[in-house]
Tab-separated table of C-alpha atoms in Angstrom:
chain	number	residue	atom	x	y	z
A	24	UNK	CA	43.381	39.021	-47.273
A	25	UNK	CA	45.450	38.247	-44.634
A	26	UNK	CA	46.609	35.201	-42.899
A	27	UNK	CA	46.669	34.842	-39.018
A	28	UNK	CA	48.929	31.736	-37.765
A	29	UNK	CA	49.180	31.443	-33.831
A	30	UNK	CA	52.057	27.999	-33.711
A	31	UNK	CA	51.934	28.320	-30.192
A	32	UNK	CA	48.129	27.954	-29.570
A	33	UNK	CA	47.615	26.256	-32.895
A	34	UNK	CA	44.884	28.829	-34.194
A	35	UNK	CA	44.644	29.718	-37.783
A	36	UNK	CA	43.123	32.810	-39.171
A	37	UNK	CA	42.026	34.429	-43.168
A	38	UNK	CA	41.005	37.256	-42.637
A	39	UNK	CA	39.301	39.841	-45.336
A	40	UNK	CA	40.401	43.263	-43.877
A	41	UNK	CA	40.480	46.350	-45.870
A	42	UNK	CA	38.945	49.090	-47.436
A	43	UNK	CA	36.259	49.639	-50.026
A	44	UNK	CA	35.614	53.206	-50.880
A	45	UNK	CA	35.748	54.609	-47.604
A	46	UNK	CA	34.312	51.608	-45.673
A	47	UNK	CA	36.261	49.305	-43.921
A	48	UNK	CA	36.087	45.733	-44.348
A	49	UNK	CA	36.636	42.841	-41.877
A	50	UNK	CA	35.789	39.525	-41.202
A	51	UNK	CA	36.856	36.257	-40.545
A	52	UNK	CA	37.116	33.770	-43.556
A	53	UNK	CA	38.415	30.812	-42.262
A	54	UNK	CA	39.232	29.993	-38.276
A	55	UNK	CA	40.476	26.575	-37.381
A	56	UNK	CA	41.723	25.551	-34.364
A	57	UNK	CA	44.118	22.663	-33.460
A	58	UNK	CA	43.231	20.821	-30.271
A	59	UNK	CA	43.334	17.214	-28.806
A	60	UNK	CA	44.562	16.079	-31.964
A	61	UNK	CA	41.493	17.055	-33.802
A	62	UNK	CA	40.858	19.899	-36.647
A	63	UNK	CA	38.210	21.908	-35.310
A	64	UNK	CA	36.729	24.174	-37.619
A	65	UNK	CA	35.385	27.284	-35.889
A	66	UNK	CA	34.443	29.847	-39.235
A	67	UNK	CA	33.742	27.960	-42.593
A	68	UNK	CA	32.752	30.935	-45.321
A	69	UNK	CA	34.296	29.348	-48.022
A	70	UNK	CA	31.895	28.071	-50.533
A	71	UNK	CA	33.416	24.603	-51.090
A	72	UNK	CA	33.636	23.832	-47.533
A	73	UNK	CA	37.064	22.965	-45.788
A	74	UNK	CA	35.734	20.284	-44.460
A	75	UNK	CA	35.451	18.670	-48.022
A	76	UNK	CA	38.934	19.765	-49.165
A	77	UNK	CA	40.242	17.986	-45.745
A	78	UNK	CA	38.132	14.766	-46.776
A	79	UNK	CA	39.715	15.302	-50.581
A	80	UNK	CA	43.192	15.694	-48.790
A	81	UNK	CA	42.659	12.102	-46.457
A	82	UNK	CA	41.779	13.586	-43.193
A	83	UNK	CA	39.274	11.372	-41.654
A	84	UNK	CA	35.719	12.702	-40.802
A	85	UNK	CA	36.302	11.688	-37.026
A	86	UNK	CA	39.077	13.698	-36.774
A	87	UNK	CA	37.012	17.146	-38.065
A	88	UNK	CA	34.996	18.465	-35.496
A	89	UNK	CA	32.423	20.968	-37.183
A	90	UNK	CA	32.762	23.606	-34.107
A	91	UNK	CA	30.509	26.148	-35.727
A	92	UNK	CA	27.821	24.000	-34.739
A	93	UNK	CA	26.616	23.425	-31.259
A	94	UNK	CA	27.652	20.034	-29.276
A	95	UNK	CA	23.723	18.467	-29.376
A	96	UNK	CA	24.223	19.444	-33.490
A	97	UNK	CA	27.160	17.751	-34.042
A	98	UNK	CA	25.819	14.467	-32.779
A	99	UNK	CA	23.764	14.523	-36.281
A	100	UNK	CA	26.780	14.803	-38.050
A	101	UNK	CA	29.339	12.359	-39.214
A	102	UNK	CA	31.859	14.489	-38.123
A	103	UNK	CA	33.599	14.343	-34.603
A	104	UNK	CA	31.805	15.964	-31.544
A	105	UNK	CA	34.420	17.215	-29.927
């Protein structure tokens, strides 16, 4: 695993990249995204969700936007649009 931090742009990246046998592996755990003071979660393949271990931490729901999902989706949500 590796971690992907971008302070400038406020992205965050974990990644899976490596090798199994002679296949390479790659893909994006985790991608979250800092903007307009909101956490917007872009990749969620955890199995817990990070959207419940930022509820656990205190982070209100209306400042997690669920970006994975399209706008008209995240209406249904409790979650922040956008």
């Amino acid at each position: 695993m590796k971690l992907l931090f971008d302070t400038k742009r406020h992205h965050y990246q974990v990644l899976n990249i490596g090798w199994k046998e002679q296949k390479i592996i790659y893909g994006v755990i985790i991608h979250v995204d800092l903007k307009d003071n909101k956490i917007w979660i872009q990749r969620d393949g955890t199995e817990i969700g990070i959207a419940n271990q930022l509820i656990a931490a205190g982070v209100p729901k209306k400042d997690i936007v669920l970006g994975f999902h399209a706008p008209y989706k995240r209406s249904l949500t409790e979650f922040a649009v956008s």
